[in-house]
Coordinates of C-alpha atoms in Angstrom, one line a residue:
M18 CA -53.8 30.2 35.9
F19 CA -55.7 27.3 34.8
I20 CA -56.1 28.8 31.4
F21 CA -52.2 29.2 31.1
E22 CA -51.8 25.3 31.8
S23 CA -54.1 24.5 29.6
S24 CA -52.8 26.6 26.8
I25 CA -49.4 24.7 27.7
I26 CA -50.6 21.1 27.5
S27 CA -52.6 22.3 24.1
A28 CA -49.6 23.5 22.5
V29 CA -47.7 19.8 23.7
V30 CA -50.4 17.8 22.1
S31 CA -50.6 19.9 19.3
A32 CA -46.3 19.3 19.3
L33 CA -46.8 15.5 19.8
T34 CA -49.8 14.9 17.0
S35 CA -47.2 16.7 14.5
V36 CA -44.4 14.7 15.4
L37 CA -45.4 11.9 16.4
P38 CA -46.5 10.8 12.3
A39 CA -43.2 11.5 11.3
L40 CA -41.8 9.1 13.9
L41 CA -44.1 6.6 13.1
L42 CA -43.7 7.5 9.2
L43 CA -39.5 7.0 10.1
A44 CA -40.2 4.2 12.0
L45 CA -42.4 2.3 9.4
S46 CA -39.8 3.3 6.3
R47 CA -37.1 1.6 8.3
Q48 CA -38.9 -1.4 8.8
L49 CA -39.7 -1.3 4.6
W50 CA -36.2 -1.3 3.9
T51 CA -35.3 -3.9 6.3
F52 CA -37.9 -6.1 4.6
R53 CA -37.1 -4.8 1.3
W54 CA -33.4 -6.7 1.5
T55 CA -34.6 -9.5 3.5
I56 CA -36.9 -10.3 0.4
T57 CA -34.0 -10.7 -1.6
R58 CA -32.2 -14.1 -0.1
D59 CA -32.0 -16.9 -1.9
K60 CA -35.2 -18.7 -1.5
D61 CA -33.3 -22.0 -3.0
C62 CA -31.0 -21.1 0.0
K63 CA -32.9 -22.9 3.9
L64 CA -30.1 -20.9 5.5
P65 CA -31.0 -17.3 7.0
L66 CA -29.1 -14.2 5.9
P67 CA -26.5 -12.9 8.5
E68 CA -27.6 -10.7 11.8
G69 CA -27.1 -7.3 11.7
S70 CA -28.7 -3.8 10.4
M71 CA -29.4 -2.3 7.2
G72 CA -29.6 1.3 8.7
W73 CA -32.3 3.9 7.3
P74 CA -33.8 4.1 3.5
L75 CA -30.9 4.7 0.9
V76 CA -28.3 5.6 3.6
G77 CA -27.9 2.6 5.0
E78 CA -25.3 2.9 7.8
T79 CA -23.2 5.0 5.6
F80 CA -23.1 7.8 7.8
H81 CA -22.4 5.5 11.3
W82 CA -19.6 3.7 9.2
L83 CA -17.6 7.6 8.0
F84 CA -17.7 8.5 11.2
Q85 CA -17.0 5.8 13.7
G86 CA -14.6 4.8 11.3
S87 CA -12.7 1.2 13.0
S88 CA -15.2 1.6 16.0
F89 CA -18.4 0.7 13.5
H90 CA -17.0 -2.4 12.4
I91 CA -15.1 -3.7 16.0
S92 CA -18.4 -2.4 17.6
R93 CA -20.9 -4.9 14.9
R94 CA -19.1 -7.4 15.4
E95 CA -19.1 -7.6 19.1
R96 CA -22.9 -8.1 18.9
H97 CA -23.7 -10.0 15.6
G98 CA -20.5 -12.0 15.4
N99 CA -17.8 -12.5 12.7
V100 CA -20.5 -11.9 9.7
F101 CA -23.2 -9.5 10.1
K102 CA -25.1 -7.4 7.4
T103 CA -24.8 -4.1 6.6
H104 CA -25.3 -1.3 3.8
L105 CA -22.6 1.0 2.8
L106 CA -22.3 3.4 -0.3
G107 CA -26.1 2.0 -2.1
K108 CA -25.0 -2.0 -1.6
P109 CA -25.9 -4.4 0.8
V110 CA -22.6 -6.1 2.4
I111 CA -21.9 -8.6 4.4
R112 CA -18.4 -7.9 6.7
V113 CA -16.4 -11.2 7.0
T114 CA -13.4 -11.7 10.5
G115 CA -11.6 -15.3 10.7
A116 CA -9.4 -17.0 9.2
E117 CA -11.6 -20.2 7.9
N118 CA -14.2 -17.5 6.8
I119 CA -11.6 -14.9 4.2
R120 CA -10.3 -18.3 3.1
K121 CA -13.6 -19.6 1.7
I122 CA -13.8 -16.2 -0.4
L123 CA -10.4 -15.6 -1.4
L124 CA -10.0 -19.1 -2.8
G125 CA -13.6 -18.6 -3.9
E126 CA -12.4 -15.9 -7.2
H127 CA -13.8 -16.5 -10.4
N128 CA -16.4 -19.4 -8.7
L129 CA -18.1 -18.1 -5.6
V130 CA -17.2 -14.2 -5.9
C131 CA -15.1 -11.6 -8.7
T132 CA -13.2 -8.3 -7.6
Q133 CA -15.2 -5.3 -7.3
W134 CA -13.8 -1.7 -8.1
P135 CA -15.6 1.2 -8.0
Q136 CA -16.7 2.2 -11.5
S137 CA -15.1 5.4 -11.4
T138 CA -11.7 3.4 -10.7
R139 CA -12.6 1.6 -13.8
V140 CA -13.3 3.9 -16.0
I141 CA -9.8 5.9 -15.0
L142 CA -7.0 3.2 -14.7
G143 CA -8.3 1.6 -18.2
P144 CA -9.9 -1.4 -19.5
H145 CA -6.5 -3.0 -20.2
T146 CA -5.6 -3.0 -16.3
L147 CA -4.9 -6.4 -14.1
V148 CA -7.6 -4.9 -11.4
N149 CA -10.2 -5.1 -14.2
S150 CA -9.8 -8.0 -16.3
V151 CA -11.8 -11.4 -15.2
G152 CA -11.8 -14.7 -15.9
D153 CA -9.4 -16.4 -18.5
L154 CA -7.5 -13.0 -19.2
H155 CA -7.2 -11.8 -15.1
K156 CA -5.0 -15.1 -15.7
K157 CA -3.1 -14.9 -18.7
K158 CA -2.0 -11.1 -17.5
R159 CA -1.2 -12.1 -13.9
K160 CA 0.9 -14.9 -15.8
I161 CA 2.8 -11.9 -18.0
L162 CA 3.2 -9.5 -15.1
A163 CA 4.5 -12.3 -12.8
K164 CA 8.3 -12.2 -14.5
V165 CA 8.2 -8.1 -13.6
F166 CA 8.4 -9.3 -9.9
S167 CA 10.5 -12.5 -10.3
R168 CA 13.7 -12.9 -8.4
G169 CA 15.7 -12.3 -11.2
A170 CA 13.7 -9.0 -11.6
L171 CA 14.0 -8.0 -8.6
E172 CA 17.9 -8.6 -8.3
T173 CA 18.2 -6.2 -10.7
Y174 CA 15.8 -3.5 -9.2
L175 CA 17.6 -3.5 -5.9
T176 CA 20.8 -1.4 -6.5
R177 CA 19.0 1.6 -8.1
L178 CA 16.1 1.3 -5.7
Q179 CA 19.0 1.2 -2.9
D180 CA 20.2 4.3 -4.2
V181 CA 17.0 6.1 -4.6
V182 CA 16.5 5.3 -0.6
K183 CA 19.8 6.2 0.2
S184 CA 18.9 9.8 -1.7
E185 CA 15.6 10.7 -0.2
I186 CA 17.2 9.7 3.7
A187 CA 19.9 12.1 2.9
K188 CA 17.1 14.6 2.0
W189 CA 15.4 14.1 5.5
C190 CA 18.6 14.5 7.2
A191 CA 19.1 17.4 5.7
E192 CA 16.3 18.8 6.5
A193 CA 16.3 21.7 9.6
S194 CA 12.7 21.2 10.1
S195 CA 10.5 17.7 11.0
V196 CA 10.0 15.5 7.8
D197 CA 6.3 14.5 7.5
V198 CA 6.8 11.2 6.9
Y199 CA 3.6 10.0 4.9
A200 CA 4.0 12.5 2.4
A201 CA 7.5 11.7 2.4
S202 CA 7.1 8.0 1.9
K203 CA 4.8 8.7 -1.2
S204 CA 7.5 10.6 -2.9
L205 CA 10.1 7.7 -2.0
T206 CA 7.5 4.9 -3.3
F207 CA 6.8 6.9 -6.6
R208 CA 10.5 7.5 -7.6
I209 CA 10.9 3.6 -7.3
A210 CA 8.1 3.5 -9.0
V211 CA 8.9 5.6 -11.9
T212 CA 12.7 5.5 -12.2
V213 CA 13.6 2.2 -11.2
L214 CA 10.6 0.2 -11.7
L215 CA 9.4 1.6 -14.8
G216 CA 12.9 2.9 -15.7
L217 CA 12.2 6.9 -16.7
R218 CA 14.9 9.1 -17.2
L219 CA 13.8 12.7 -16.0
E220 CA 14.8 15.0 -14.5
E221 CA 13.8 16.3 -10.8
D222 CA 11.3 18.9 -12.0
H223 CA 9.3 16.9 -13.8
I224 CA 9.3 13.9 -11.1
T225 CA 7.8 16.1 -8.9
Y226 CA 5.5 17.2 -11.5
L227 CA 4.5 13.9 -12.3
S228 CA 4.0 13.2 -8.4
K229 CA 1.4 15.9 -8.3
I230 CA -0.1 14.7 -11.3
F231 CA -0.7 10.7 -9.9
D232 CA -1.9 12.4 -6.5
Q233 CA -4.7 13.9 -8.7
L234 CA -5.2 10.6 -10.0
M235 CA -4.8 9.4 -6.7
N236 CA -7.4 11.8 -4.8
N237 CA -10.2 11.3 -8.2
L238 CA -10.0 7.5 -8.5
F239 CA -12.7 6.8 -5.9
S240 CA -15.0 9.8 -7.3
L241 CA -18.8 9.7 -8.0
P242 CA -19.0 8.3 -11.6
I243 CA -20.4 11.5 -13.4
D244 CA -18.4 12.2 -16.2
A245 CA -18.5 15.8 -16.5
P246 CA -16.2 19.3 -16.2
L247 CA -14.6 19.4 -12.6
S248 CA -16.2 16.5 -12.1
G249 CA -13.2 14.0 -9.8
L250 CA -13.8 11.6 -12.8
R251 CA -12.8 13.6 -15.3
K252 CA -10.0 15.5 -13.1
G253 CA -8.5 11.6 -12.5
I254 CA -9.1 10.9 -16.3
K255 CA -6.9 14.6 -17.2
A256 CA -4.0 12.9 -14.7
R257 CA -4.0 9.8 -16.8
E258 CA -3.6 11.0 -20.1
I259 CA -1.1 13.3 -18.8
L260 CA 0.5 10.5 -17.3
H261 CA 0.3 8.1 -20.4
A262 CA 1.9 11.1 -22.4
S263 CA 5.0 11.3 -20.5
M264 CA 5.5 7.2 -20.4
E265 CA 4.7 7.1 -24.6
K266 CA 8.0 7.8 -26.1
I267 CA 10.1 5.4 -23.5
I268 CA 7.6 2.7 -24.6
E269 CA 7.5 3.5 -27.9
E270 CA 11.1 2.7 -27.8
K271 CA 11.1 -0.6 -26.3
L272 CA 8.6 -1.7 -28.7
K273 CA 10.8 -1.3 -31.6
K274 CA 13.7 -3.0 -29.8
Q275 CA 11.6 -5.5 -27.9
H276 CA 14.0 -8.0 -29.5
A277 CA 17.5 -7.1 -27.9
E278 CA 18.3 -9.6 -25.0
E279 CA 18.5 -6.6 -22.2
Y280 CA 16.3 -6.8 -19.1
C281 CA 16.4 -3.2 -17.6
D282 CA 12.9 -2.6 -16.0
A283 CA 9.6 -3.7 -16.0
F284 CA 8.5 -3.1 -19.3
D285 CA 11.8 -4.9 -20.6
Y286 CA 10.4 -7.8 -18.6
M287 CA 6.9 -7.5 -19.8
L288 CA 7.2 -7.7 -23.3
S289 CA 9.7 -10.7 -22.8
S290 CA 7.0 -12.3 -20.5
A291 CA 3.7 -11.4 -23.5
K292 CA 6.3 -13.1 -26.0
D293 CA 6.7 -16.4 -24.5
N294 CA 2.9 -16.2 -23.9
D295 CA 2.6 -15.5 -27.5
Y296 CA 0.2 -12.6 -26.3
E297 CA 1.2 -9.0 -28.0
M298 CA 0.7 -5.9 -25.5
T299 CA -0.3 -2.7 -27.5
L300 CA 0.8 0.7 -26.9
Q301 CA -2.2 1.7 -24.6
E302 CA -2.2 -1.6 -23.0
L303 CA 1.3 -0.7 -21.9
K304 CA 0.1 2.9 -20.7
E305 CA -2.3 1.3 -18.9
T306 CA -0.3 -1.0 -17.3
A307 CA 2.7 0.9 -16.3
V308 CA 0.3 3.6 -14.0
E309 CA -1.7 0.4 -12.6
L310 CA 1.8 -0.6 -12.1
I311 CA 2.7 2.8 -9.9
F312 CA -1.2 2.9 -8.6
A313 CA 0.5 -0.8 -6.6
A314 CA 3.5 0.1 -5.4
H315 CA 2.8 3.7 -4.1
S316 CA 0.2 4.0 -1.5
T317 CA 0.3 0.7 0.0
T318 CA 4.0 1.1 0.0
A319 CA 4.1 4.5 1.7
S320 CA 1.3 3.0 4.5
A321 CA 3.4 0.2 5.5
S322 CA 6.7 2.7 5.0
T323 CA 5.3 5.0 7.6
S324 CA 3.9 2.2 10.1
L325 CA 7.2 1.0 10.2
I326 CA 8.9 4.5 11.3
L327 CA 6.2 4.6 13.5
Q328 CA 7.2 1.3 15.2
L329 CA 11.2 2.3 15.3
L330 CA 9.7 5.1 16.9
K331 CA 7.5 3.9 19.5
H332 CA 9.8 0.5 20.5
P333 CA 14.0 1.3 21.0
G334 CA 14.7 -2.2 21.7
V335 CA 13.5 -3.4 18.4
V336 CA 15.9 -0.8 17.0
E337 CA 18.6 -2.0 19.6
K338 CA 18.2 -5.2 17.9
A339 CA 17.7 -4.9 14.9
R340 CA 21.1 -2.8 14.8
K341 CA 23.1 -5.9 16.3
E342 CA 21.4 -7.8 13.7
L343 CA 23.1 -5.9 10.7
V344 CA 26.6 -5.3 12.9
I345 CA 26.6 -9.5 12.9
E346 CA 25.9 -9.3 8.5
G347 CA 28.2 -6.4 8.4
L348 CA 25.7 -4.1 7.4
E349 CA 25.9 -1.6 10.1
G350 CA 26.5 2.0 8.7
E351 CA 30.8 3.0 8.1
K352 CA 32.2 5.9 7.7
H353 CA 33.5 6.7 4.5
F354 CA 35.1 10.0 3.3
A355 CA 37.9 11.3 0.9
N356 CA 41.2 13.0 1.7
D357 CA 41.7 16.4 1.7
S358 CA 43.8 16.6 -1.9
E359 CA 41.0 14.4 -3.4
R360 CA 38.1 16.7 -2.1
T361 CA 40.5 20.2 -3.4
E362 CA 41.1 19.0 -6.7
T363 CA 38.4 16.9 -7.9
S364 CA 34.6 18.5 -8.3
W365 CA 31.3 15.6 -6.9
K366 CA 30.4 15.2 -10.7
S367 CA 33.5 13.3 -11.6
V368 CA 33.9 11.0 -9.0
P369 CA 31.7 8.2 -8.7
A370 CA 30.3 6.8 -5.0
V371 CA 32.0 4.7 -3.2
P372 CA 30.0 1.4 -2.6
L373 CA 31.3 -0.8 0.0
N374 CA 30.3 -3.8 -1.7
D375 CA 32.1 -3.5 -5.4
A376 CA 30.0 -6.8 -6.7
V377 CA 26.7 -5.9 -9.0
P378 CA 24.2 -8.5 -8.0
S379 CA 23.4 -10.6 -11.0
T380 CA 20.5 -11.8 -12.2
D381 CA 18.6 -15.5 -12.9
E382 CA 17.2 -14.3 -15.8
P383 CA 18.3 -14.6 -19.5
G384 CA 20.2 -12.1 -21.4
Q385 CA 22.0 -9.0 -20.0
R386 CA 21.9 -6.3 -17.1
C387 CA 20.9 -3.1 -19.1
S388 CA 24.3 -0.9 -19.2
D389 CA 22.2 2.1 -18.8
A390 CA 21.2 1.0 -15.4
E391 CA 24.7 -0.2 -15.0
S392 CA 26.4 3.2 -15.3
S393 CA 23.7 4.9 -13.2
I394 CA 24.2 2.1 -10.1
N395 CA 25.7 4.7 -8.2
T396 CA 23.7 8.2 -9.0
I397 CA 20.3 9.7 -8.4
N398 CA 19.2 12.2 -11.6
G399 CA 23.1 12.1 -12.7
V400 CA 24.8 12.9 -8.7
P401 CA 26.0 10.8 -7.4
V402 CA 24.6 8.9 -4.3
G403 CA 26.6 9.8 -1.2
Y404 CA 28.4 13.5 -2.2
T405 CA 27.6 17.0 -0.7
I406 CA 27.0 20.3 -2.5
D407 CA 30.6 21.5 -0.8
N408 CA 31.7 17.8 -2.2
Q409 CA 32.3 15.8 0.7
I410 CA 31.4 12.4 0.8
S411 CA 28.7 11.2 3.0
Q412 CA 30.7 9.5 6.2
V413 CA 28.0 7.2 7.1
Q414 CA 27.3 4.7 3.8
V415 CA 25.5 1.3 4.1
P416 CA 27.0 -1.4 1.5
Y417 CA 24.7 -2.6 -1.4
L418 CA 22.4 -5.5 -0.8
S419 CA 21.7 -8.5 -2.5
L420 CA 18.7 -10.4 -2.4
E421 CA 20.4 -13.3 -1.0
K422 CA 22.1 -10.8 2.0
L423 CA 18.1 -9.8 3.0
T424 CA 17.2 -12.9 3.6
Q425 CA 19.8 -13.6 5.9
L426 CA 18.6 -10.7 7.9
R427 CA 15.8 -12.9 10.1
Y428 CA 15.2 -10.5 12.7
L429 CA 14.7 -7.6 10.2
D430 CA 12.3 -9.9 8.3
C431 CA 10.5 -10.2 11.8
V432 CA 10.1 -7.0 12.0
V433 CA 8.4 -6.3 8.7
K434 CA 6.3 -8.8 9.0
E435 CA 5.1 -7.7 12.5
V436 CA 4.3 -4.5 11.2
L437 CA 2.6 -5.4 8.4
R438 CA 0.1 -7.7 10.6
F439 CA 0.0 -4.6 13.2
L440 CA -0.9 -1.8 10.6
P441 CA -1.7 -3.8 7.2
P442 CA -1.8 -0.7 5.0
V443 CA -5.3 -2.2 3.6
S444 CA -7.8 -3.0 5.5
G445 CA -9.4 -5.7 4.0
G446 CA -11.0 -5.9 0.2
Y447 CA -14.6 -6.2 -1.5
R448 CA -16.2 -9.1 -3.7
T449 CA -19.1 -9.5 -5.4
V450 CA -21.1 -12.4 -4.9
L451 CA -21.3 -14.6 -8.3
Q452 CA -23.5 -17.4 -6.3
T453 CA -24.9 -17.9 -3.6
F454 CA -22.6 -20.0 -0.6
E455 CA -22.5 -20.7 3.4
L456 CA -20.5 -18.8 5.6
N457 CA -20.4 -19.7 9.5
G458 CA -24.2 -21.0 9.3
Y459 CA -25.7 -18.2 7.2
Q460 CA -26.5 -17.5 3.4
I461 CA -24.0 -15.1 1.2
P462 CA -26.6 -14.2 -1.2
K463 CA -25.9 -13.9 -5.1
G464 CA -25.3 -10.5 -6.4
W465 CA -24.6 -9.1 -2.6
S466 CA -21.1 -7.4 -1.9
V467 CA -18.9 -9.1 0.8
M468 CA -16.2 -7.3 2.3
Y469 CA -13.5 -9.4 3.8
S470 CA -11.3 -7.4 7.1
I471 CA -7.8 -8.2 6.8
R472 CA -7.2 -6.0 9.9
D473 CA -9.7 -7.8 12.2
T474 CA -8.5 -10.9 11.0
H475 CA -5.1 -10.1 12.2
E476 CA -6.5 -8.7 15.4
T477 CA -8.5 -11.7 16.6
A478 CA -7.0 -14.8 15.3
A479 CA -6.4 -17.0 18.3
V480 CA -3.0 -18.0 17.0
F481 CA -1.1 -14.6 17.8
Q482 CA -0.5 -14.5 21.8
S483 CA -1.4 -10.5 22.4
P484 CA -2.2 -9.4 19.8
E485 CA -2.6 -6.1 21.0
L486 CA 1.3 -5.9 21.0
F487 CA 3.7 -5.0 18.5
D488 CA 5.9 -7.9 19.2
P489 CA 8.4 -8.8 16.3
D490 CA 9.6 -11.9 18.3
R491 CA 6.8 -13.7 17.6
F492 CA 7.5 -14.4 13.6
N493 CA 10.8 -15.8 14.7
T494 CA 11.5 -19.5 13.6
D495 CA 11.5 -21.0 16.5
R496 CA 8.0 -19.0 17.7
D497 CA 6.5 -18.3 14.4
E498 CA 2.4 -17.6 15.4
S499 CA 1.6 -17.3 11.9
K500 CA 2.5 -21.3 11.1
T501 CA -1.0 -22.1 11.9
G502 CA -4.0 -21.7 9.8
R503 CA -2.7 -20.1 6.0
F504 CA -4.9 -17.3 6.1
N505 CA -4.6 -16.1 9.3
Y506 CA -2.2 -13.1 8.2
V507 CA -2.6 -12.2 5.1
P508 CA -1.7 -8.3 4.7
F509 CA -1.4 -9.2 0.7
G510 CA -4.6 -10.8 0.7
G511 CA -4.4 -14.7 -0.7
G512 CA -5.7 -16.6 -3.6
E513 CA -5.8 -15.4 -7.2
R514 CA -5.7 -12.1 -6.4
R515 CA -2.8 -11.8 -4.2
C516 CA -0.9 -9.0 -4.6
I517 CA 1.4 -9.7 -7.3
G518 CA 4.2 -6.9 -6.2
R519 CA 4.4 -8.3 -2.5
E520 CA 8.0 -9.2 -3.0
L521 CA 8.8 -5.4 -4.2
A522 CA 6.9 -4.2 -1.0
V523 CA 8.7 -6.2 1.2
I524 CA 12.3 -5.2 0.1
I525 CA 11.4 -1.7 -0.1
L526 CA 10.6 -2.3 3.5
K527 CA 13.5 -3.6 4.1
T528 CA 16.1 -1.8 2.5
L529 CA 14.3 1.4 4.0
A530 CA 14.5 -0.1 7.5
I531 CA 18.0 -1.2 7.1
E532 CA 19.4 3.0 5.7
L533 CA 17.4 4.3 8.2
L534 CA 18.7 2.5 11.4
G535 CA 22.3 2.0 9.6
T536 CA 22.6 6.0 8.6
S537 CA 20.2 8.3 10.6
E538 CA 18.7 8.7 14.4
W539 CA 15.3 10.0 14.2
R540 CA 13.1 11.6 17.1
L541 CA 9.1 12.5 16.8
A542 CA 8.5 16.0 16.5
T543 CA 4.9 16.3 18.3
D544 CA 4.3 15.9 21.7
N545 CA 1.9 13.1 21.0
Y546 CA 2.4 10.3 18.4
P547 CA -0.8 10.7 15.4
R548 CA -4.0 8.9 15.8
M549 CA -3.7 6.4 12.5
Q550 CA -7.3 6.6 9.9
T551 CA -8.1 3.1 8.7
V552 CA -9.9 3.8 5.4
P553 CA -8.8 4.0 2.6
I554 CA -5.6 3.0 3.2
V555 CA -3.8 3.0 6.9
H556 CA -2.0 6.9 7.6
P557 CA -1.9 9.2 10.4
V558 CA -4.6 12.0 11.2
N559 CA -2.2 15.4 10.2
G560 CA 0.9 13.1 9.2
L561 CA 3.5 11.9 11.1
H562 CA 6.3 14.7 11.8
V563 CA 9.9 13.6 12.4
H564 CA 13.2 15.4 12.8
F565 CA 15.8 13.1 11.3
S566 CA 19.4 13.6 11.7
C567 CA 23.0 12.1 10.6
R568 CA 23.6 8.7 12.9
N569 CA 26.4 10.3 15.2
F570 CA 29.7 8.3 14.9
S571 CA 32.3 10.5 16.1
G572 CA 32.3 13.2 14.6
C573 CA 29.8 12.6 11.5
N574 CA 28.4 15.5 10.1
S575 CA 24.7 17.0 11.6
H576 CA 22.4 18.3 9.0
N577 CA 22.6 21.4 10.2
Q578 CA 26.5 21.3 8.2
T579 CA 25.9 19.7 5.5
S580 CA 23.7 20.1 2.5
Y581 CA 23.1 17.2 0.8
I582 CA 21.4 16.3 -3.1

């Protein structure tokens, strides 16, 4: 017995003597890792580094961040405050929350900080894009692109944009099974970017093909910067080249007739603005900018569209109030159908769609409306919007919109603002520190990365009452909680890098909401609402599955009776 106990003790001691050095080595390596970053502080600045942990050698806290998701930042913010240090994806990072803190970062572009994108993103998008420009070149390019999103340009896009939304919602209602809203929203925003913003005239099969190619580009945008066969970077570059080839013909045509005073799409506005600013845009530059515009309009707007539909599902009171506003403004869906003789004597190809508002929105830009755009106002890929395969006009239609009418919808504006506050599509942004500066009594050292948090700032801003609640009324004119402090509400960022297409994104969201509220009903297809993932953009885990149907106005056809194009 004594011999047996002695052997057990001996084994335990032997194990401890083997493991203990390894544990001590791990502890020592962690301390050395922390010390390695501590000595990188700016010695000319007396302020200390922010509190926080640099994690383990090489990997830092990357695995904690990947597995814990948003709770990673919440737990560390509660422990260390609104400014704390960590180490993610091979770089020292200082995470920043709070209006005053992010204000200094967003307004410090080109001076205190500069934008930071992964190398793979810079390579795939190309060197001539806005995201890859800095300093004076960035300012000039931004000025040129501003005309693409001017009020006159947006008015030009609006009717065609609404037609795309009408067509896509008709498809959703025609589905007998549930619709994955996130996937459908990505399809919607891609179509808007390609057919409306860029003005590409493509067959349906080609649009579907390019959408898949663009997904390939997006899936490899944040990959290892290794250009080798089968690598993510190589796949992303290949996808980019296919997209460039699809746009090359129309761009060449635009370059040949760029002196014509017609404004149809983003290419026309870019070329006109470049000419006004004495800047000549090359074919390659236009191709790269076109892909960048799709990139800017696609994923984030699809994310926001999905969040909008999610909140409409969760809050029937908001839906009821928004519909009442549409009735007051004359925008509620109405029944429209042809008589029997019209149905038997005419085919859908020869009958125009029936807009409830015959007025064509005007533009405040010089020149004329594009004749091709006007002639196809009520069609998608040659098919009149509102028609069915069996030659019946869709019973419920919403009148065509104008920017003036959109601004009159005050409650809808509050709903969209609250969606962007509650679930901002992008949770934050990265910058590289150009010179050491101070935040919250800490030094932010030159060369480090700083990440400002949009989501955490929205959640913790004292100006928002009960920020955990979805409450559109917080933005009404009597109460507007965002008025106090400019940087408490920053869904589109701020400063010189503020999202240049923010007005277009809001118009898409409002148009989608109006068409859904006016023409459709919806219900969740699953037992529970999905969990929302916040990295890299906000989206539902495993999708948001919803059943859509035509809104029932005393005899409105259901999707089981009618097949929409």
